[in-house]
């Protein structure tokens, strides 16, 4: 199974409102901080899923700045989603949960703590939502039947189209809320 396929499985598990890793190619600093999948439930409660298909990817993930400083991360709940047997629960960062994809389903091996997001993580989540709404407003026709979790896999699908006359591109946007001040 590929990383992209695992991300798709996580989006279906997270539904109804899910954003997947689709930051602009023109903004690599944002793309480096984008979670594989994040979903929102009632009362601004968010669930982050980081998908790992290799052990090396999991081990490298632990060195990310937001893993070293968890208060900078997103997600009220945080999970790794892997193929069966890739990660053991005792290897997880405190509070993280573990999901495994096997036999065509996602199984919870270890639940996540429910209060992992700090105020800086909440601000970053709002940046993600603002960017998502901006892309919907600018790139998608109002008549379209649209769900964030059904975005095309590649960034190419997001980058198509041109801005309507009078709108500023996200790269030129003066709205400071679209710019994360976090290192992860």
Backbone as ProteinMPNN parsed JSONL, in Angstrom:
{"seq_chain_A": "XXXXXXXXXXXXXXXXXXXXXXXXXXXXXXXXXXXXXXXXXXXXXXXXXXXXXXXXXXXXXXXXXXXXXXXXXXXXXXXXXXXXXXXXXXXXXXXXXXXXXXXXXXXXXXXXXXXXXXXXXXXXXXXXXXXXXXXXXXXXXXXXXXXXXXXXXXXXXXXXXXXXXXXXXXXXXXXXXXXXXXXX", "coords_chain_A": {"N_chain_A": [[0.849, -1.182, 0.0], [0.483, 2.245, -0.754], [1.646, 5.478, 0.446], [-0.123, 7.515, -0.279], [-2.505, 6.06, -0.651], [-2.958, 5.183, 1.951], [-3.359, 7.637, 3.213], [-5.773, 8.355, 1.976], [-7.458, 6.376, 3.084], [-7.365, 7.203, 5.737], [-8.702, 9.638, 5.554], [-11.298, 8.859, 4.941], [-11.89, 7.559, 7.318], [-11.809, 9.706, 9.078], [-13.903, 11.399, 8.285], [-16.661, 13.703, 8.799], [-15.556, 16.258, 7.912], [-12.623, 16.925, 6.474], [-9.241, 17.74, 5.89], [-6.623, 17.306, 3.625], [-3.119, 16.662, 2.885], [-2.371, 19.173, 1.005], [-0.953, 21.511, 0.428], [0.25, 24.396, -1.273], [2.505, 24.035, -4.002], [4.088, 26.164, -4.436], [4.658, 27.17, -1.999], [6.668, 25.921, -0.133], [7.423, 25.961, 2.572], [5.037, 25.954, 3.977], [3.994, 23.544, 3.065], [5.712, 21.708, 4.232], [4.818, 21.662, 6.804], [2.31, 20.644, 6.777], [-0.172, 18.458, 7.9], [-0.722, 14.912, 7.292], [-3.436, 14.163, 7.3], [-6.247, 15.799, 8.676], [-9.038, 16.137, 10.728], [-12.151, 17.63, 11.738], [-14.355, 17.73, 14.476], [-17.172, 18.032, 16.624], [-17.407, 21.082, 18.524], [-14.902, 22.317, 17.857], [-13.045, 20.271, 18.06], [-10.258, 18.511, 17.083], [-8.756, 15.972, 15.024], [-5.794, 14.54, 14.284], [-4.054, 12.721, 11.793], [-1.231, 10.998, 11.046], [0.257, 9.353, 8.473], [2.128, 6.446, 7.946], [4.145, 4.412, 6.008], [6.505, 3.138, 6.06], [9.003, 2.023, 8.331], [11.273, 3.586, 8.585], [10.33, 6.112, 7.808], [8.597, 6.655, 9.931], [10.457, 6.807, 12.057], [12.016, 8.982, 11.212], [10.086, 10.964, 11.347], [9.853, 11.536, 14.022], [11.808, 13.389, 14.514], [10.922, 15.824, 13.63], [10.344, 19.338, 14.158], [7.821, 19.946, 15.399], [7.276, 17.6, 16.667], [9.256, 17.448, 18.493], [8.625, 19.646, 20.012], [5.79, 19.433, 21.212], [3.704, 21.191, 21.817], [3.502, 22.882, 19.706], [2.245, 21.526, 17.737], [-0.586, 20.315, 15.774], [-3.944, 19.162, 16.346], [-6.25, 17.929, 18.553], [-6.524, 15.335, 19.229], [-4.107, 12.883, 18.369], [-2.838, 10.692, 15.974], [-0.923, 7.948, 14.689], [-1.132, 6.267, 11.641], [-0.632, 3.141, 10.375], [0.556, 0.292, 8.506], [-0.148, -3.057, 9.506], [1.753, -4.055, 12.311], [3.966, -2.359, 11.987], [4.66, -0.326, 13.805], [5.12, -0.255, 17.314], [3.023, 0.173, 20.178], [4.428, 1.108, 22.473], [6.437, 2.647, 21.399], [5.471, 5.086, 20.773], [5.086, 8.661, 21.009], [4.278, 10.323, 24.043], [0.825, 10.364, 24.697], [0.018, 10.077, 22.043], [-1.947, 8.209, 19.698], [-2.448, 4.965, 18.153], [-3.181, 3.66, 15.037], [-4.03, 0.94, 12.949], [-3.985, -0.332, 9.669], [-5.578, -3.013, 8.443], [-6.828, -5.984, 6.959], [-8.614, -4.597, 5.344], [-9.691, -2.579, 6.93], [-9.581, 0.107, 9.375], [-8.103, -0.154, 12.483], [-8.183, 0.587, 15.929], [-5.424, 0.57, 17.854], [-4.26, 1.807, 19.993], [-5.666, 4.302, 21.909], [-5.773, 7.858, 21.528], [-4.7, 10.591, 23.605], [-7.015, 13.163, 24.491], [-6.601, 15.845, 24.642], [-4.415, 17.211, 23.425], [-3.804, 19.469, 21.912], [-2.422, 22.7, 21.942], [-2.738, 26.311, 22.418], [-1.231, 27.538, 20.371], [-1.185, 25.526, 18.434], [-3.898, 25.448, 17.854], [-4.197, 27.939, 16.592], [-2.693, 27.461, 14.281], [-4.255, 25.46, 13.122], [-6.513, 26.979, 12.49], [-5.38, 28.57, 10.53], [-5.017, 26.607, 8.56], [-7.704, 25.987, 7.998], [-8.623, 28.49, 7.073], [-7.039, 28.782, 4.768], [-8.0, 26.586, 3.359], [-10.703, 27.299, 2.948], [-10.332, 29.566, 1.405], [-9.249, 28.463, -0.927], [-11.432, 26.971, -1.792], [-13.272, 28.996, -2.26], [-12.029, 30.4, -4.344], [-11.193, 28.54, -6.32], [-13.164, 26.632, -6.895], [-16.197, 26.046, -8.545], [-19.31, 27.522, -7.63], [-21.535, 25.853, -8.059], [-20.636, 23.309, -7.829], [-20.584, 19.988, -6.497], [-19.011, 19.462, -3.666], [-16.45, 18.25, -1.554], [-14.026, 18.512, 0.954], [-12.492, 16.249, 1.588], [-12.447, 14.843, -0.732], [-10.633, 15.838, -2.514], [-8.411, 15.972, -5.304], [-5.623, 13.752, -5.581], [-3.094, 14.793, -6.31], [-1.277, 17.912, -6.233], [-1.732, 19.227, -8.563], [-4.439, 19.272, -9.268], [-5.463, 21.144, -7.575], [-4.194, 23.452, -8.24], [-5.131, 24.213, -10.7], [-6.902, 26.479, -12.841], [-7.718, 29.985, -12.782], [-7.373, 33.059, -11.023], [-10.294, 34.916, -10.252], [-11.037, 38.129, -11.645], [-9.769, 40.855, -9.827], [-9.255, 39.534, -7.424], [-6.763, 38.707, -5.03], [-3.855, 36.69, -5.178], [-3.096, 33.854, -3.059], [-0.409, 33.828, -2.365], [0.21, 36.495, -2.418], [-1.415, 37.559, -0.577], [-2.426, 39.758, 1.966], [-3.381, 39.081, 4.4], [-2.548, 38.328, 7.551], [-3.291, 36.124, 8.984], [-3.185, 33.97, 7.339], [-0.618, 33.183, 7.33], [1.439, 31.002, 8.922], [2.952, 31.086, 12.159], [4.507, 29.201, 13.215], [6.93, 26.595, 13.76], [6.397, 24.145, 12.807]], "CA_chain_A": [[0.0, 0.0, 0.0], [1.251, 3.48, -0.84], [1.324, 6.533, 1.404], [-1.34, 8.191, -0.761], [-3.646, 5.195, -0.373], [-3.184, 5.207, 3.392], [-3.956, 8.946, 3.497], [-7.18, 8.259, 1.56], [-8.157, 5.578, 4.104], [-7.5, 8.032, 6.942], [-9.746, 10.644, 5.288], [-12.605, 8.194, 5.081], [-12.054, 7.293, 8.749], [-12.0, 10.982, 9.756], [-15.056, 12.149, 7.796], [-17.102, 14.342, 7.586], [-14.775, 17.397, 7.417], [-11.234, 16.522, 6.492], [-8.294, 18.379, 4.979], [-5.472, 16.442, 3.388], [-1.894, 17.383, 2.567], [-2.446, 19.762, -0.319], [-0.392, 22.864, 0.396], [0.75, 24.844, -2.561], [3.888, 23.747, -4.367], [4.798, 27.439, -4.418], [4.896, 27.556, -0.613], [7.194, 24.699, 0.484], [7.466, 26.057, 4.034], [3.734, 25.506, 4.455], [3.837, 22.125, 2.747], [6.498, 20.924, 5.193], [4.103, 21.608, 8.08], [0.957, 20.151, 6.554], [-0.392, 17.078, 8.339], [-1.255, 14.018, 6.266], [-4.892, 14.352, 7.327], [-6.781, 16.332, 9.931], [-10.491, 16.269, 10.666], [-12.747, 18.367, 12.846], [-15.632, 17.234, 14.989], [-17.914, 19.007, 17.414], [-16.727, 22.015, 19.44], [-13.517, 22.561, 17.42], [-12.19, 19.137, 18.423], [-9.583, 18.061, 15.873], [-8.08, 14.683, 15.066], [-4.684, 14.488, 13.336], [-3.564, 11.387, 11.431], [0.02, 10.932, 10.288], [0.326, 8.031, 7.843], [3.494, 5.943, 7.767], [4.179, 3.113, 5.339], [7.792, 2.515, 6.353], [9.541, 2.276, 9.665], [12.214, 4.711, 8.457], [9.528, 7.338, 7.792], [8.151, 6.871, 11.304], [11.605, 7.232, 12.87], [12.366, 10.339, 10.775], [9.014, 11.86, 11.78], [10.067, 11.915, 15.425], [12.762, 14.494, 14.565], [10.288, 17.084, 13.224], [10.254, 20.305, 15.258], [6.563, 19.872, 16.146], [7.313, 16.393, 17.507], [10.151, 17.806, 19.591], [7.892, 20.641, 20.803], [4.409, 19.055, 20.896], [2.766, 22.305, 21.969], [3.394, 23.552, 18.418], [1.544, 20.648, 16.803], [-2.036, 20.41, 15.632], [-4.709, 17.975, 16.702], [-6.631, 17.635, 19.938], [-6.099, 13.939, 19.276], [-3.079, 12.641, 17.356], [-2.661, 9.277, 15.69], [-0.19, 7.402, 13.554], [-1.807, 5.183, 10.934], [0.382, 2.326, 9.711], [0.19, -1.077, 8.183], [-0.044, -3.911, 10.696], [3.051, -4.461, 12.834], [5.052, -1.43, 11.681], [5.001, 0.434, 15.014], [4.592, -0.806, 18.569], [2.485, 1.262, 21.012], [5.429, 1.654, 23.404], [7.336, 3.545, 20.666], [4.772, 6.338, 20.505], [5.214, 9.832, 21.869], [3.208, 10.362, 25.051], [-0.467, 10.888, 24.289], [-0.339, 9.701, 20.672], [-2.631, 6.95, 19.489], [-1.959, 4.142, 17.045], [-4.169, 3.02, 14.179], [-3.449, 0.021, 11.982], [-4.845, -0.726, 8.554], [-5.456, -4.446, 8.136], [-8.065, -6.646, 6.542], [-9.514, -3.628, 4.734], [-10.295, -1.669, 7.918], [-8.7, 0.77, 10.344], [-8.315, -0.648, 13.841], [-7.523, 1.399, 16.963], [-4.593, -0.226, 18.756], [-4.094, 2.618, 21.197], [-6.392, 5.568, 21.827], [-5.009, 9.084, 21.742], [-5.202, 11.557, 24.582], [-7.975, 14.027, 23.808], [-6.321, 17.253, 24.955], [-3.019, 17.454, 23.045], [-3.596, 20.726, 21.183], [-2.219, 23.943, 22.692], [-3.298, 27.468, 21.708], [-0.493, 27.77, 19.128], [-1.688, 24.531, 17.495], [-5.231, 25.884, 17.446], [-4.004, 29.012, 15.612], [-2.258, 26.857, 13.03], [-5.435, 24.806, 12.54], [-7.341, 28.016, 11.889], [-4.705, 28.912, 9.281], [-5.35, 25.553, 7.599], [-9.106, 26.162, 7.596], [-8.718, 29.698, 6.245], [-6.461, 28.47, 3.462], [-8.933, 25.668, 2.695], [-11.862, 28.067, 2.502], [-9.907, 30.438, 0.323], [-9.134, 27.643, -2.136], [-12.789, 26.635, -2.228], [-13.865, 30.225, -2.78], [-11.378, 30.854, -5.554], [-10.939, 27.516, -7.331], [-14.277, 25.716, -7.134], [-17.422, 26.711, -8.959], [-20.329, 27.417, -6.584], [-22.503, 24.81, -8.34], [-20.012, 21.993, -7.685], [-20.794, 19.171, -5.309], [-17.626, 19.502, -3.242], [-16.059, 17.869, -0.195], [-12.581, 18.632, 1.107], [-11.837, 14.948, 1.626], [-12.442, 14.251, -2.062], [-9.709, 16.567, -3.372], [-7.535, 15.11, -6.083], [-4.417, 13.36, -4.863], [-1.951, 15.648, -6.606], [-1.474, 19.356, -6.125], [-2.13, 19.75, -9.86], [-5.874, 19.491, -9.272], [-5.757, 22.323, -6.779], [-3.567, 24.607, -8.854], [-5.803, 24.578, -11.951], [-7.8, 27.62, -12.808], [-7.108, 31.281, -12.568], [-8.116, 33.892, -10.081], [-11.237, 35.878, -10.825], [-10.526, 39.491, -11.677], [-9.917, 41.601, -8.585], [-8.819, 38.771, -6.257], [-5.321, 38.588, -4.829], [-3.438, 35.308, -4.972], [-2.744, 33.538, -1.675], [0.987, 34.205, -2.154], [0.277, 37.952, -2.266], [-2.444, 37.906, 0.404], [-1.944, 40.548, 3.095], [-3.999, 38.571, 5.618], [-1.511, 37.677, 8.361], [-3.79, 34.878, 9.532], [-2.847, 32.894, 6.419], [0.795, 32.878, 7.5], [1.708, 30.377, 10.232], [4.142, 31.567, 12.854], [5.019, 28.035, 13.909], [8.018, 25.915, 13.086], [5.995, 22.797, 12.432]], "C_chain_A": [[0.89, 1.239, 0.0], [0.825, 4.463, 0.257], [0.018, 7.217, 1.004], [-2.589, 7.352, -0.485], [-3.979, 5.184, 1.114], [-3.806, 6.539, 3.825], [-5.441, 8.931, 3.123], [-7.997, 7.465, 2.584], [-8.373, 6.413, 5.365], [-8.582, 9.086, 6.755], [-11.136, 10.047, 5.432], [-12.906, 7.916, 6.557], [-12.391, 8.578, 9.504], [-13.284, 11.709, 9.381], [-15.929, 12.615, 8.954], [-16.218, 15.481, 7.074], [-13.303, 17.088, 7.59], [-10.44, 17.353, 5.508], [-7.103, 17.446, 4.841], [-4.292, 17.277, 2.951], [-1.929, 17.938, 1.155], [-2.004, 21.214, -0.322], [0.192, 23.157, -0.982], [2.198, 24.449, -2.782], [4.726, 25.016, -4.288], [5.139, 27.887, -3.005], [5.42, 26.351, 0.152], [7.271, 24.77, 2.002], [6.137, 25.623, 4.638], [3.562, 24.007, 4.227], [4.579, 21.252, 3.747], [5.764, 20.768, 6.514], [2.714, 21.007, 7.949], [0.816, 18.719, 7.049], [-0.914, 16.224, 7.187], [-2.763, 14.16, 6.177], [-5.277, 14.905, 8.695], [-8.285, 16.519, 9.73], [-10.999, 16.994, 11.895], [-14.097, 17.779, 13.189], [-16.3, 18.362, 15.753], [-16.977, 19.892, 18.251], [-15.247, 22.195, 19.128], [-12.55, 21.446, 17.808], [-11.589, 18.562, 17.144], [-8.862, 16.74, 16.11], [-7.06, 14.658, 13.925], [-4.335, 13.036, 13.06], [-2.315, 11.552, 10.579], [0.169, 9.509, 9.779], [1.778, 7.651, 7.579], [3.443, 4.564, 7.129], [5.526, 2.419, 5.5], [8.219, 2.882, 7.762], [10.496, 3.475, 9.642], [11.476, 6.045, 8.468], [9.026, 7.67, 9.194], [9.297, 7.407, 12.166], [12.04, 8.65, 12.496], [11.345, 11.358, 11.269], [9.243, 12.354, 13.206], [11.038, 13.092, 15.565], [12.153, 15.828, 14.132], [10.193, 18.031, 14.417], [8.963, 20.206, 16.072], [6.451, 18.58, 16.943], [8.217, 16.635, 18.711], [9.497, 18.8, 20.558], [6.402, 20.42, 20.54], [3.395, 20.178, 21.046], [2.598, 23.07, 20.662], [2.598, 22.738, 17.395], [0.048, 20.887, 16.776], [-2.669, 19.098, 16.083], [-4.967, 17.854, 18.188], [-6.305, 16.178, 20.24], [-5.105, 13.747, 18.141], [-2.836, 11.137, 17.23], [-1.618, 9.064, 14.601], [-1.065, 6.306, 12.965], [-0.748, 4.449, 10.132], [-0.238, 1.02, 9.232], [0.474, -1.922, 9.412], [1.419, -4.238, 11.032], [4.199, -3.503, 12.609], [5.568, -0.691, 12.91], [4.389, -0.271, 16.215], [4.098, 0.357, 19.436], [3.521, 1.883, 21.953], [6.433, 2.585, 22.721], [6.733, 4.927, 20.44], [5.161, 7.435, 21.489], [4.045, 9.839, 22.833], [1.947, 11.01, 24.491], [-0.916, 10.463, 22.899], [-1.043, 8.351, 20.658], [-2.059, 6.218, 18.285], [-3.129, 3.463, 16.354], [-3.425, 2.083, 13.235], [-4.474, -0.284, 10.899], [-4.557, -2.19, 8.251], [-6.834, -4.998, 7.819], [-9.105, -5.644, 6.034], [-10.156, -2.635, 5.675], [-9.22, -1.017, 8.768], [-9.1, 0.3, 11.731], [-7.552, 0.257, 14.81], [-6.753, 0.459, 17.887], [-4.383, 0.49, 20.079], [-4.812, 3.94, 20.986], [-5.437, 6.731, 22.074], [-5.566, 9.815, 22.956], [-6.099, 12.529, 23.82], [-7.682, 15.516, 23.972], [-4.898, 17.668, 24.563], [-2.77, 18.816, 22.404], [-3.465, 21.904, 22.144], [-2.771, 25.11, 21.868], [-2.542, 27.755, 20.412], [-0.922, 26.768, 18.059], [-3.072, 24.901, 16.984], [-5.12, 26.991, 16.399], [-3.583, 28.432, 14.267], [-3.422, 26.132, 12.34], [-6.347, 25.833, 11.872], [-6.711, 28.494, 10.582], [-5.033, 27.889, 8.199], [-6.782, 25.714, 7.094], [-9.29, 27.395, 6.718], [-8.17, 29.449, 4.847], [-7.392, 27.551, 2.679], [-10.139, 26.428, 2.141], [-11.507, 28.992, 1.346], [-9.806, 29.655, -0.983], [-10.511, 27.263, -2.676], [-13.414, 27.851, -2.893], [-13.313, 30.575, -4.154], [-11.376, 29.807, -6.659], [-12.156, 26.658, -7.714], [-15.517, 26.504, -7.52], [-18.493, 26.514, -7.896], [-21.306, 26.274, -6.806], [-21.953, 23.407, -8.068], [-20.453, 21.3, -6.411], [-19.403, 18.879, -4.774], [-17.463, 19.07, -1.798], [-14.546, 17.943, -0.108], [-11.884, 17.282, 1.051], [-11.785, 14.278, 0.267], [-11.565, 15.026, -3.033], [-8.862, 15.579, -4.143], [-6.252, 14.866, -5.322], [-3.27, 14.335, -5.095], [-2.296, 17.112, -6.409], [-1.938, 19.952, -7.442], [-3.613, 20.088, -9.893], [-6.267, 20.744, -8.527], [-5.273, 23.578, -7.478], [-4.248, 25.051, -10.146], [-6.672, 25.805, -11.753], [-7.043, 28.911, -12.587], [-7.989, 32.076, -11.617], [-9.119, 34.766, -10.813], [-10.65, 37.285, -10.743], [-10.793, 40.182, -10.34], [-9.514, 40.846, -7.333], [-7.306, 38.667, -6.228], [-4.972, 37.127, -4.612], [-3.046, 35.098, -3.511], [-1.31, 33.933, -1.372], [1.155, 35.697, -1.918], [-0.698, 38.461, -1.213], [-1.823, 38.654, 1.577], [-2.503, 40.058, 4.422], [-2.97, 37.788, 6.415], [-1.987, 36.351, 8.94], [-3.538, 33.689, 8.603], [-1.388, 32.481, 6.543], [1.019, 32.263, 8.88], [2.974, 30.956, 10.846], [4.793, 30.423, 13.622], [6.111, 27.38, 13.097], [7.649, 24.518, 12.674], [4.671, 22.811, 11.714]], "O_chain_A": [[1.921, 1.275, 0.671], [-0.211, 4.295, 0.9], [-0.843, 7.467, 1.848], [-3.628, 7.901, -0.119], [-5.151, 5.175, 1.491], [-4.673, 6.568, 4.698], [-6.274, 9.44, 3.874], [-9.118, 7.854, 2.91], [-9.432, 6.342, 5.989], [-9.308, 9.398, 7.699], [-12.037, 10.675, 5.987], [-14.053, 8.027, 6.989], [-13.167, 8.551, 10.459], [-13.712, 12.585, 10.133], [-15.934, 11.973, 10.004], [-16.139, 15.655, 5.858], [-12.799, 17.0, 8.71], [-10.915, 17.64, 4.409], [-6.634, 16.869, 5.823], [-4.438, 18.468, 2.675], [-1.555, 17.247, 0.207], [-2.606, 22.052, -0.993], [0.568, 22.256, -1.731], [3.019, 24.517, -1.867], [5.94, 24.949, -4.095], [5.838, 28.885, -2.828], [4.712, 25.804, 0.997], [7.191, 23.735, 2.664], [6.113, 24.993, 5.696], [3.049, 23.293, 5.088], [4.114, 20.161, 4.075], [6.05, 19.841, 7.272], [2.009, 20.879, 8.95], [1.601, 17.853, 6.663], [-1.477, 16.744, 6.224], [-3.309, 14.267, 5.079], [-4.712, 14.53, 9.722], [-8.732, 16.999, 8.688], [-10.369, 16.978, 12.952], [-14.871, 17.386, 12.317], [-15.997, 19.533, 15.524], [-15.884, 19.47, 18.628], [-14.423, 22.222, 20.042], [-11.342, 21.677, 17.872], [-12.316, 18.172, 16.23], [-8.424, 16.431, 17.218], [-7.423, 14.745, 12.752], [-4.32, 12.212, 13.974], [-2.352, 12.174, 9.517], [0.202, 8.564, 10.567], [2.554, 8.447, 7.051], [2.783, 3.658, 7.638], [5.681, 1.256, 5.125], [7.836, 3.921, 8.301], [10.516, 4.278, 10.575], [11.947, 7.008, 9.074], [9.03, 8.833, 9.598], [9.113, 8.362, 12.92], [12.396, 9.437, 13.374], [11.704, 12.494, 11.577], [8.863, 13.475, 13.546], [11.087, 13.726, 16.618], [12.805, 16.864, 14.255], [9.988, 17.593, 15.549], [8.99, 20.361, 17.293], [5.596, 18.484, 17.823], [7.985, 16.106, 19.798], [9.777, 18.796, 21.757], [5.807, 21.135, 19.734], [2.321, 20.114, 20.449], [1.644, 23.835, 20.52], [2.315, 23.227, 16.301], [-0.509, 21.568, 17.637], [-2.003, 18.067, 16.183], [-4.042, 17.698, 18.984], [-5.875, 15.83, 21.339], [-5.233, 14.362, 17.083], [-2.657, 10.422, 18.216], [-1.454, 9.896, 13.708], [-1.664, 5.516, 13.694], [-0.05, 5.046, 9.312], [-1.393, 0.704, 9.52], [1.264, -1.526, 10.269], [2.202, -4.636, 10.17], [5.324, -3.806, 13.007], [6.769, -0.458, 13.042], [3.285, -0.811, 16.142], [4.706, 1.427, 19.421], [3.475, 3.089, 22.196], [7.209, 3.25, 23.408], [7.416, 5.835, 19.966], [5.514, 7.172, 22.639], [2.945, 9.41, 22.485], [2.005, 12.079, 23.884], [-2.111, 10.487, 22.604], [-0.776, 7.477, 21.482], [-1.29, 6.778, 17.503], [-3.948, 2.791, 16.98], [-2.325, 2.394, 12.777], [-5.66, -0.467, 11.17], [-3.45, -2.557, 7.858], [-7.852, -4.542, 8.339], [-10.304, -5.806, 6.256], [-11.073, -1.915, 5.278], [-8.099, -1.515, 8.872], [-10.27, 0.347, 12.109], [-6.414, 0.645, 14.544], [-7.346, -0.343, 18.609], [-4.333, -0.13, 21.142], [-4.583, 4.62, 19.986], [-4.42, 6.584, 22.752], [-6.742, 9.68, 23.295], [-5.94, 12.691, 22.61], [-8.442, 16.354, 23.487], [-4.248, 18.405, 25.304], [-1.627, 19.27, 22.36], [-4.289, 22.083, 23.041], [-3.223, 24.912, 20.74], [-3.159, 28.18, 19.435], [-1.014, 27.13, 16.886], [-3.382, 24.689, 15.811], [-5.867, 26.989, 15.421], [-4.069, 28.87, 13.224], [-3.555, 26.188, 11.118], [-6.89, 25.573, 10.799], [-7.427, 28.792, 9.625], [-5.296, 28.255, 7.054], [-7.039, 25.591, 5.896], [-10.027, 27.353, 5.732], [-8.774, 29.862, 3.856], [-7.556, 27.717, 1.47], [-10.542, 26.216, 0.997], [-12.297, 29.172, 0.419], [-10.236, 30.138, -2.03], [-10.721, 27.24, -3.889], [-14.013, 27.745, -3.963], [-14.061, 31.003, -5.033], [-11.543, 30.155, -7.828], [-12.15, 26.025, -8.769], [-15.844, 27.51, -6.892], [-18.577, 25.434, -7.312], [-21.865, 25.761, -5.836], [-22.704, 22.431, -8.073], [-20.669, 21.937, -5.38], [-18.672, 18.104, -5.391], [-18.235, 19.469, -0.926], [-13.854, 17.48, -1.014], [-10.782, 17.185, 0.511], [-11.139, 13.24, 0.121], [-11.725, 14.895, -4.246], [-8.624, 14.464, -3.678], [-5.843, 15.691, -4.506], [-2.546, 14.667, -4.156], [-3.465, 17.496, -6.419], [-2.48, 21.057, -7.462], [-4.002, 21.093, -10.489], [-7.301, 21.344, -8.82], [-5.867, 24.647, -7.33], [-3.977, 26.145, -10.64], [-7.11, 26.116, -10.646], [-5.86, 28.905, -12.245], [-9.175, 31.796, -11.442], [-8.819, 35.297, -11.883], [-9.849, 37.577, -9.855], [-11.894, 40.106, -9.794], [-9.432, 41.451, -6.264], [-6.654, 38.553, -7.266], [-5.706, 36.403, -3.939], [-2.705, 36.052, -2.811], [-1.007, 34.332, -0.248], [2.126, 36.124, -1.293], [-0.792, 39.667, -0.985], [-0.804, 38.226, 2.119], [-2.127, 40.578, 5.472], [-2.562, 36.702, 6.004], [-1.164, 35.532, 9.349], [-3.66, 32.537, 9.019], [-0.971, 31.511, 5.91], [0.811, 32.928, 9.895], [3.936, 31.274, 10.147], [5.544, 30.653, 14.57], [6.207, 27.585, 11.887], [8.513, 23.765, 12.226], [4.171, 21.758, 11.32]]}, "name": "protein", "num_of_chains": 1, "seq": "XXXXXXXXXXXXXXXXXXXXXXXXXXXXXXXXXXXXXXXXXXXXXXXXXXXXXXXXXXXXXXXXXXXXXXXXXXXXXXXXXXXXXXXXXXXXXXXXXXXXXXXXXXXXXXXXXXXXXXXXXXXXXXXXXXXXXXXXXXXXXXXXXXXXXXXXXXXXXXXXXXXXXXXXXXXXXXXXXXXXXXXX"}
